[in-house]
CSV table of C-alpha atoms and ligand atoms in Angstrom, one decimal:
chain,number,residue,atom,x,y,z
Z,4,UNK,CA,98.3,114.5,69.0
Z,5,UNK,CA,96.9,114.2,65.8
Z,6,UNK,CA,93.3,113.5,67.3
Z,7,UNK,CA,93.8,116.8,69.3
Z,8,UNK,CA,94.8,119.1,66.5
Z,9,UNK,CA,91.4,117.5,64.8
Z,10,UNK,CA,89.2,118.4,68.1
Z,11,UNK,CA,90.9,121.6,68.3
Z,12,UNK,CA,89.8,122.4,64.8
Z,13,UNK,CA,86.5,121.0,64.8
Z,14,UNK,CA,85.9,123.7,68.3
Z,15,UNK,CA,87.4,126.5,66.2
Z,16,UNK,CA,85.4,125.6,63.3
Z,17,UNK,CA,81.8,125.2,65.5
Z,18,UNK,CA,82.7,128.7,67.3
Z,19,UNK,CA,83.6,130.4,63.9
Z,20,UNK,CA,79.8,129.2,62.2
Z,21,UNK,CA,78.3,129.8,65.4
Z,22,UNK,CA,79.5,133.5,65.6
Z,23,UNK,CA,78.8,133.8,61.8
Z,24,UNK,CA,75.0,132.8,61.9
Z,25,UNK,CA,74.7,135.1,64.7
Z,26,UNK,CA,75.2,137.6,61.5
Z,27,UNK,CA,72.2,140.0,61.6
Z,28,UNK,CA,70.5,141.3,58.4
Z,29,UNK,CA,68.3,144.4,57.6
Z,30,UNK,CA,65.5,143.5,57.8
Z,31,UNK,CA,64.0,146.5,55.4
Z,32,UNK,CA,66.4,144.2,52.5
Z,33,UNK,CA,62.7,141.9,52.7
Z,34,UNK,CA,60.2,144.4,52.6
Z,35,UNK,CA,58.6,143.8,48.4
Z,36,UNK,CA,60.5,140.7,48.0
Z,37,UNK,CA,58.4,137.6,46.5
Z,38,UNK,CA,57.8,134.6,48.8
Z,39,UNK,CA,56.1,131.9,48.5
Z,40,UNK,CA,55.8,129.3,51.1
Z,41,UNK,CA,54.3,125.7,50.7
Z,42,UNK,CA,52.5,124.0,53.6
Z,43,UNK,CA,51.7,127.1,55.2
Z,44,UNK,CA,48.3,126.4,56.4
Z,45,UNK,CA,49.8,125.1,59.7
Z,46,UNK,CA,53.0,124.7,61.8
Z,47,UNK,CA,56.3,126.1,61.0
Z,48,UNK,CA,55.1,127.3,57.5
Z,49,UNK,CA,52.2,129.4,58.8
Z,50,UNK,CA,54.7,130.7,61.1
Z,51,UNK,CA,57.4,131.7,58.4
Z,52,UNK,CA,54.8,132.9,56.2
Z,53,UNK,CA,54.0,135.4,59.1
Z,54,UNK,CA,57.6,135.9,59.6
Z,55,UNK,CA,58.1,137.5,55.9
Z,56,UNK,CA,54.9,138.9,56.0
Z,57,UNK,CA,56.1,141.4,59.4
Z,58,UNK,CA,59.1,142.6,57.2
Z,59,UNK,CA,56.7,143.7,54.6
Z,60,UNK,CA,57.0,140.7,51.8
Z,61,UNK,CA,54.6,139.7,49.2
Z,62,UNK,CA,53.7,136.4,50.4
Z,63,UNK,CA,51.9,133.8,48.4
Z,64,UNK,CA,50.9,130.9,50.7
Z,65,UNK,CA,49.2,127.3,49.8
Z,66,UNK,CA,48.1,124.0,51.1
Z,67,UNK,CA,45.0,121.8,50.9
Z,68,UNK,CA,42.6,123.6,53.8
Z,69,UNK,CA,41.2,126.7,52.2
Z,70,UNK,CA,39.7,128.5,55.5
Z,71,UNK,CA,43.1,128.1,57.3
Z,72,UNK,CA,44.8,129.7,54.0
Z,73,UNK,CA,41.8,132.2,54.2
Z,74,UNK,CA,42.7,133.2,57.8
Z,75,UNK,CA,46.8,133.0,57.2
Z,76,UNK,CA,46.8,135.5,54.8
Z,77,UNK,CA,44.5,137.4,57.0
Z,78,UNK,CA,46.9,137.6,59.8
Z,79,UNK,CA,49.6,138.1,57.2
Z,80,UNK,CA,47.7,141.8,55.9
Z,81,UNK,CA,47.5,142.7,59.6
Z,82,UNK,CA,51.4,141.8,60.6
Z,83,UNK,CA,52.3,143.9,57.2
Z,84,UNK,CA,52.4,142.5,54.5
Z,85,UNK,CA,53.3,144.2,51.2
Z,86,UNK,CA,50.3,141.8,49.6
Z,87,UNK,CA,49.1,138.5,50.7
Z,88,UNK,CA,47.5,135.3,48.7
Z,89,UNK,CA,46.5,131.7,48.7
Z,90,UNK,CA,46.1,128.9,46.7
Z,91,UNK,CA,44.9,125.3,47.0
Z,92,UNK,CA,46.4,122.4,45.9
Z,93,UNK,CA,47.4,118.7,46.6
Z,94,UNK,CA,51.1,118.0,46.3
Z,95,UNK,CA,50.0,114.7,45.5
Z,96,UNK,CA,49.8,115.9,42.7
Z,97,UNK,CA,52.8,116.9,40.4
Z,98,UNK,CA,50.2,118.8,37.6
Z,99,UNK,CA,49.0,121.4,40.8
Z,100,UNK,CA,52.5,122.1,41.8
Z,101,UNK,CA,53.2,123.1,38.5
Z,102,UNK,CA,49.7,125.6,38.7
Z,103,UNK,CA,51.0,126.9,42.4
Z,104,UNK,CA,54.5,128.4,40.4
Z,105,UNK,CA,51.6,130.1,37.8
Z,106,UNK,CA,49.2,131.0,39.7
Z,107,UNK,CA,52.7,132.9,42.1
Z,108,UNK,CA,53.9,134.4,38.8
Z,109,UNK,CA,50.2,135.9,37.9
Z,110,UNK,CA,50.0,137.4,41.4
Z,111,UNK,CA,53.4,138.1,42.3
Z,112,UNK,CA,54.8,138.7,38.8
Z,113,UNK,CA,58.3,136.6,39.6
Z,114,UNK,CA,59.9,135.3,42.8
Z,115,UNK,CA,62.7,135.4,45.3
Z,116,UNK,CA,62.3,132.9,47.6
Z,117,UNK,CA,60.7,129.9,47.4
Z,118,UNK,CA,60.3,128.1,50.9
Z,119,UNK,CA,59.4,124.1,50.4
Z,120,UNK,CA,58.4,123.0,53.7
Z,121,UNK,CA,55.0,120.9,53.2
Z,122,UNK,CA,54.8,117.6,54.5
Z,123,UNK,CA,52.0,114.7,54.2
Z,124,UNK,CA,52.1,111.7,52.5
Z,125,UNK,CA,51.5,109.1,55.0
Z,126,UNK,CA,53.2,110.0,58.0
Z,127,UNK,CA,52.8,107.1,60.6
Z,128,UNK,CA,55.0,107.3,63.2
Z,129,UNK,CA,56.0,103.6,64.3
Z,130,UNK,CA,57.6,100.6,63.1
Z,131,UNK,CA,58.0,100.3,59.4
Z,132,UNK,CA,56.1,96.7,58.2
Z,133,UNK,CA,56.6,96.9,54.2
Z,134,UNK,CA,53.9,99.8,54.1
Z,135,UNK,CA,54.6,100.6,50.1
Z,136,UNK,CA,51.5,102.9,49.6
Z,137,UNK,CA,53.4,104.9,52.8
Z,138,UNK,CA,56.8,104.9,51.0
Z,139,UNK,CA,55.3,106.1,47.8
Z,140,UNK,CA,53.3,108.6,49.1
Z,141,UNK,CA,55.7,110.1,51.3
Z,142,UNK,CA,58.1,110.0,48.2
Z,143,UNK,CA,55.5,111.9,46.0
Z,144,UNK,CA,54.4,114.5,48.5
Z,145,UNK,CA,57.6,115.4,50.3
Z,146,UNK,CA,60.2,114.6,47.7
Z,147,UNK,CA,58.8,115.3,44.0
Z,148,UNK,CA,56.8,117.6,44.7
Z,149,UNK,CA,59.6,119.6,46.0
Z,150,UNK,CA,61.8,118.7,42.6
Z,151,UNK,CA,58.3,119.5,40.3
Z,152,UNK,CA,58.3,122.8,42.3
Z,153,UNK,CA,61.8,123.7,41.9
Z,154,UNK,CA,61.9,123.0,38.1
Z,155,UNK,CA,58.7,125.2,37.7
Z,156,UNK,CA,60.0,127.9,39.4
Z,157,UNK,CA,63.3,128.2,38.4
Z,158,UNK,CA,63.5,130.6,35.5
Z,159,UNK,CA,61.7,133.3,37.9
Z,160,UNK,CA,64.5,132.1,40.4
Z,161,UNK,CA,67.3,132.8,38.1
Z,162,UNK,CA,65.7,136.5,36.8
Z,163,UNK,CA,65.8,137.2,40.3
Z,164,UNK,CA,69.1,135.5,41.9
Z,165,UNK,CA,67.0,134.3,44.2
Z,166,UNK,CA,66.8,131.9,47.1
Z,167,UNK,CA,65.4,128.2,47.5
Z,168,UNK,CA,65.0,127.4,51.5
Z,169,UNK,CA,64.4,123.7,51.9
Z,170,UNK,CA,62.9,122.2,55.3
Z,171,UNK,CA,64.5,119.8,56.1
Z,172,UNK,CA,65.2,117.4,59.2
Z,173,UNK,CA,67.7,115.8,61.7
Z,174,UNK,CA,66.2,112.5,60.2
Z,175,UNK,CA,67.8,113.6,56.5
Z,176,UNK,CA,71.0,113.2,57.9
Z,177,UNK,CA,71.1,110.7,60.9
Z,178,UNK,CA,69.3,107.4,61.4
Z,179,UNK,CA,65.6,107.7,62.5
Z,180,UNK,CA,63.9,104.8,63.4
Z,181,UNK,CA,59.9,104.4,63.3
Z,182,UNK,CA,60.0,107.0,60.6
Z,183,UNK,CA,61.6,105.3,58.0
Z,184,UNK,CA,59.8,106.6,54.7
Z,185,UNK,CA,59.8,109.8,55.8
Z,186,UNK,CA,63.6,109.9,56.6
Z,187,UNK,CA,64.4,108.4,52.8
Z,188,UNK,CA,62.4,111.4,51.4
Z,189,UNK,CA,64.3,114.1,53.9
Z,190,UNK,CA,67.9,112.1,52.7
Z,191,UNK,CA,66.5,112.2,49.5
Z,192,UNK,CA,66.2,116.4,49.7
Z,193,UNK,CA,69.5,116.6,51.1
Z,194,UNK,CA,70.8,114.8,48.4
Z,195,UNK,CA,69.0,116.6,45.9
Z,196,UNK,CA,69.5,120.2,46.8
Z,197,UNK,CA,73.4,120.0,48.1
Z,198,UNK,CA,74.1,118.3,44.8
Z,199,UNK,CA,72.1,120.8,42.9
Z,200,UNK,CA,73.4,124.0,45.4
Z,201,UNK,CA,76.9,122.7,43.9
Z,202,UNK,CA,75.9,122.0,40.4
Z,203,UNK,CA,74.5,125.7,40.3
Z,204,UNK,CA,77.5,127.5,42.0
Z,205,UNK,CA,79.5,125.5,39.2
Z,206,UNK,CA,77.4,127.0,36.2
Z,207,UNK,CA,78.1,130.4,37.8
Z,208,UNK,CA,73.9,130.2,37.8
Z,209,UNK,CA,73.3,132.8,40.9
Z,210,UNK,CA,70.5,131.1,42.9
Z,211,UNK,CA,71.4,130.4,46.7
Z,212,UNK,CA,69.9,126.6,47.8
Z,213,UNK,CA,69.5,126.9,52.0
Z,214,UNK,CA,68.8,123.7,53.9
Z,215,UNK,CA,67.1,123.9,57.0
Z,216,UNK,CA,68.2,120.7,59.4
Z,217,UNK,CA,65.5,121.0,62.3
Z,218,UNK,CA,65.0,119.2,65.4
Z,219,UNK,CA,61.8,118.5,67.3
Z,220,UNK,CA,59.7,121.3,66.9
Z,221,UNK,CA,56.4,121.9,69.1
Z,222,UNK,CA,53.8,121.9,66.1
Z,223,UNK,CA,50.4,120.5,67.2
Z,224,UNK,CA,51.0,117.4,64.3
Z,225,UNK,CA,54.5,116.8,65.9
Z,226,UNK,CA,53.4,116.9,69.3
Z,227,UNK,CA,50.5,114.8,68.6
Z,228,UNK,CA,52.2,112.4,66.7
Z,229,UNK,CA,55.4,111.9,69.0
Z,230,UNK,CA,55.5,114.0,72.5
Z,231,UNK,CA,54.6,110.5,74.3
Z,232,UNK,CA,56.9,108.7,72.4
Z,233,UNK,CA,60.4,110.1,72.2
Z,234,UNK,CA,62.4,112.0,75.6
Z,235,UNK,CA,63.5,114.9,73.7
Z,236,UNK,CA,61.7,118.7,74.2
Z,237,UNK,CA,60.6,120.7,71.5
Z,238,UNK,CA,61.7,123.7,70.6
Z,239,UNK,CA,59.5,127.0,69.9
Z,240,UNK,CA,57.9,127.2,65.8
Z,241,UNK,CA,58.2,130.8,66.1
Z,242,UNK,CA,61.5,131.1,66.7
Z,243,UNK,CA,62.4,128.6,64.6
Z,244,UNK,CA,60.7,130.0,61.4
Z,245,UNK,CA,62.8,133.2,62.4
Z,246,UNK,CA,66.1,131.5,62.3
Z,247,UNK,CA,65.3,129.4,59.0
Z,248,UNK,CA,64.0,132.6,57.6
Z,249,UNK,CA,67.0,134.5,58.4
Z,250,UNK,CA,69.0,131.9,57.0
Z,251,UNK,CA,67.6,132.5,53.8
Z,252,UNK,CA,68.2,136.5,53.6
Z,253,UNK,CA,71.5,135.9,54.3
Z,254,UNK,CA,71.9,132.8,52.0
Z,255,UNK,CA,73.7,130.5,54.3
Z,256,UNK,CA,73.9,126.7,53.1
Z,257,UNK,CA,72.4,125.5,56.3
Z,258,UNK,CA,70.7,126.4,59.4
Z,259,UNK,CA,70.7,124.1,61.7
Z,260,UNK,CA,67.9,124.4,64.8
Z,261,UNK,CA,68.1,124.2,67.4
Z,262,UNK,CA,71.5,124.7,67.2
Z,263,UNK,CA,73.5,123.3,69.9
Z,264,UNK,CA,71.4,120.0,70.5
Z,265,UNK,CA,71.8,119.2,66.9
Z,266,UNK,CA,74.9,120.1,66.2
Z,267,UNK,CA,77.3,117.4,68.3
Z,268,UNK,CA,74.9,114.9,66.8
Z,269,UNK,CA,75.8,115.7,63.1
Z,270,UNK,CA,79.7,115.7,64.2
Z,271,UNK,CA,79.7,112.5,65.6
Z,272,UNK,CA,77.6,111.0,62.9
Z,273,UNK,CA,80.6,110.2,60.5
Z,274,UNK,CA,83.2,110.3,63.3
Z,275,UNK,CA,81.7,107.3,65.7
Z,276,UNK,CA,78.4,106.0,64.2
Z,277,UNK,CA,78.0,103.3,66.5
Z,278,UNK,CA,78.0,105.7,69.3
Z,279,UNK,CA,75.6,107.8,67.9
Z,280,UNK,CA,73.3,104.7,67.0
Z,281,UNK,CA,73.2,104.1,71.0
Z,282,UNK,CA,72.9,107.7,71.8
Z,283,UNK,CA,70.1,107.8,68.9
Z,284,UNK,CA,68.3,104.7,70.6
Z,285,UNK,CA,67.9,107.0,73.7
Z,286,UNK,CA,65.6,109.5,72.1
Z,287,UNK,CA,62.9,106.9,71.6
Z,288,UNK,CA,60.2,105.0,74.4
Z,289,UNK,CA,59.7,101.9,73.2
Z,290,UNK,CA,57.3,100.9,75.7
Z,291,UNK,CA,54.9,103.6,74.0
Z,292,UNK,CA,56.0,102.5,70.1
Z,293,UNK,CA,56.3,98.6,70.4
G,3,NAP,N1,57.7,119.7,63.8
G,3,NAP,C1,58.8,119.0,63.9
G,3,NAP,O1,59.2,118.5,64.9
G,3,NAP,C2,59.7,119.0,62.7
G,3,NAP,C3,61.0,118.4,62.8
G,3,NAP,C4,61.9,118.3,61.8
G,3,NAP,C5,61.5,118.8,60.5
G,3,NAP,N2,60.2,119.3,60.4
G,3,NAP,C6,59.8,119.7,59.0
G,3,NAP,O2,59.2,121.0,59.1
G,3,NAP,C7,58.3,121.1,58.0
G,3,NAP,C8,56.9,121.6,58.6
G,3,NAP,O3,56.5,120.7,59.6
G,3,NAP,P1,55.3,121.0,60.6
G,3,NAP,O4,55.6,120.3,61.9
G,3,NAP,O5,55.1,122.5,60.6
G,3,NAP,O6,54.1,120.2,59.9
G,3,NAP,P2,52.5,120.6,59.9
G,3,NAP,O7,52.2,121.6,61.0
G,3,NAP,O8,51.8,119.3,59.9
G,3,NAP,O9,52.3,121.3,58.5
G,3,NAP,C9,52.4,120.6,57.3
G,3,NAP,C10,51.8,121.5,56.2
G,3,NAP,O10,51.8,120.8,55.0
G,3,NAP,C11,50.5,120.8,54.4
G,3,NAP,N3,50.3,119.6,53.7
G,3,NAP,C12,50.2,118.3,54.2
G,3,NAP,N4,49.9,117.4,53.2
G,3,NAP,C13,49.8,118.2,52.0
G,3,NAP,C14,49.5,117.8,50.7
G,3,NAP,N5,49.3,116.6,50.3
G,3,NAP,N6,49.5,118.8,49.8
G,3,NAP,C15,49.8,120.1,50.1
G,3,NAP,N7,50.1,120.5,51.4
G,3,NAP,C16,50.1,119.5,52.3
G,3,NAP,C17,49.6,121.0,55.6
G,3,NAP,O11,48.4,121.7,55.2
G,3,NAP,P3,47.0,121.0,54.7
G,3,NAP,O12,46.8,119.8,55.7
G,3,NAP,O13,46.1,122.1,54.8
G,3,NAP,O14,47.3,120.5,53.3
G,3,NAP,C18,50.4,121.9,56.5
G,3,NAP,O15,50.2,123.3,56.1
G,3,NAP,C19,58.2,119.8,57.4
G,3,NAP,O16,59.0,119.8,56.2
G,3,NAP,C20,58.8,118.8,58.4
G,3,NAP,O17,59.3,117.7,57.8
G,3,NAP,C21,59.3,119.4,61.4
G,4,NAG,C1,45.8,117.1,39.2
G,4,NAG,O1,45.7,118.5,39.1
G,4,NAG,C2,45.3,118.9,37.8
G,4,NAG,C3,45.3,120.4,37.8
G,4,NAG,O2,45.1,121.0,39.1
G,4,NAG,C4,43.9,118.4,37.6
G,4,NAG,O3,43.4,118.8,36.3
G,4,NAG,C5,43.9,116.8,37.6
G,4,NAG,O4,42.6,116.3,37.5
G,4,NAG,C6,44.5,116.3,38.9
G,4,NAG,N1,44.8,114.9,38.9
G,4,NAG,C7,44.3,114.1,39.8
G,4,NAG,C8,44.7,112.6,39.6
G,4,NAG,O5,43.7,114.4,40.8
């Protein structure tokens, strides 16, 4: 009985967050706000970069390839936006994360969202042999980066109530095999930003911290990297950057996406782990990894 009651909550629960991040927002509440969007040169950033930029945002984007930037913030003029820029840099380096946030404040002149979504580091996909270069890397790049970031931004943040959107990943909350560095830096951001998203709401500090748990997503580096190896389908970048950029406007803690593939797997995660652990196992072709 007791089990049942839970189930029956849990249902009412899902429907009641599904109906509520069908919520739709003005778009015209974007147009002139301050984004900047890391890793934008490519992927899911590119495309939530053009995302702000059709609702008429000020969009500063940045990453290490400065003829992709180039044409990004091209195609980020012609979709509408209010102004568009670039900058270089290496998030290998803390001191040029630090010079992004300046470099956003000298052309935007503050900031309202900032979207951390870059990834490198060394992202090998396949069994994890004591690789500490990779776990470092990936650490620096994808974790610190994003804290450096953050820290750097944060007074503009604050003068603006603003929003931090953090890309993040099912393998920050579930076990993922033959991407182990890469999983401790997206547990590491969950970590991070909930704790901090809590911390803030505490000190009555008005900034809103949105995670965005994704699922496989048809980028050309994710495709290349995994489509042979794993039996799951990848969902659409476009429509993914809308949803996590939606998300943001209307400061929800999470979105989660693709939504209803994603969803039973984070429920079942604390409820029967060694379910999902075989369930999990299916995902992967180890004939193609091994
Ligand atoms: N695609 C998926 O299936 C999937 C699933 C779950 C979560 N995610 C998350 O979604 C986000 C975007 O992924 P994506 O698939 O769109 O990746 P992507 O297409 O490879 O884009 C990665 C971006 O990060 C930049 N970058 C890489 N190394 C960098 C460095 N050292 N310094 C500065 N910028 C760097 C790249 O540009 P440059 O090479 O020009 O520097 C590029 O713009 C990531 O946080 C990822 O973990 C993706
Ligand atoms: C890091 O970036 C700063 C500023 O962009 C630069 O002066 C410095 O030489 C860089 N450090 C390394 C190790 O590349």
């Amino acid at each position: 009985m007791a089990a049942l009651r839970i189930l029956a909550s849990l249902l009412v629960g899902l429907c009641a967050y599904y109906f509520y991040s069908q919520e739709t927002f003005s778009e015209e509440t974007v147009r002139g706000k301050r984004v900047l969007v890391t890793g934008s040169s490519t992927g899911i950033g590119e495309q939530i970069a053009y995302e702000y930029a059709r609702m008429g945002a000020h969009v500063m984007v940045t990453a290490r390839r400065e003829k992709r930037l180039q044409e990004v913030v091209q195609k980020c003029l012609q979709l509408g936006a209010s102004s568009a820029w670039y900058i270089t840099a290496d998030m290998h380096n803390l001191t040029s994360a630090t010079r992004v946030i300046e470099e956003t404040e000298n052309k935007l002149g503050g900031l309202d969202y900032l979207v951390l979504n870059h990834v490198g580091g060394s992202i090998h996909f396949g069994p994890f042999e004591g690789d500490m270069e990779a776990v470092i890397s990936s650490m620096t790049v994808n974790f610190l980066s994003y804290v450096q970031l953050t820290v750097s931004a944060m007074k503009m943040l604050q003068e603006s109530h603003g929003g931090i959107i953090v890309i993040s990943s099912l393998a920050g909350r579930i076990p993922s095999p033959f991407s182990v560095p890469y999983a401790a830096t997206k547990f590491a951001l969950e970590g991070f930003y909930s704790s901090l998203r809590t911390e803030l709401r505490l000190r009555k500090i008005h900034l809103d911290v949105t995670v965005a748990v994704l699922g496989y997503i048809d980028t050309d580096t994710a495709v290349k990297a995994i489509a042979d190896k794993v039996t799951m389908t990848a969902s659409p970048k476009a429509d993914c950057a809308r949803e996590i950029v939606k998300g943001g406007v209307l400061r929800q803690r999470e979105v989660v996406y693709p939504y209803w593939t994603l969803k039973p797997v984070l429920l079942f995660k604390d409820w029967v782990p060694g379910l999902l652990e075989s369930v999990v196992g299916n995902f992967y072709k180890l004939e193609n990894i091994l």
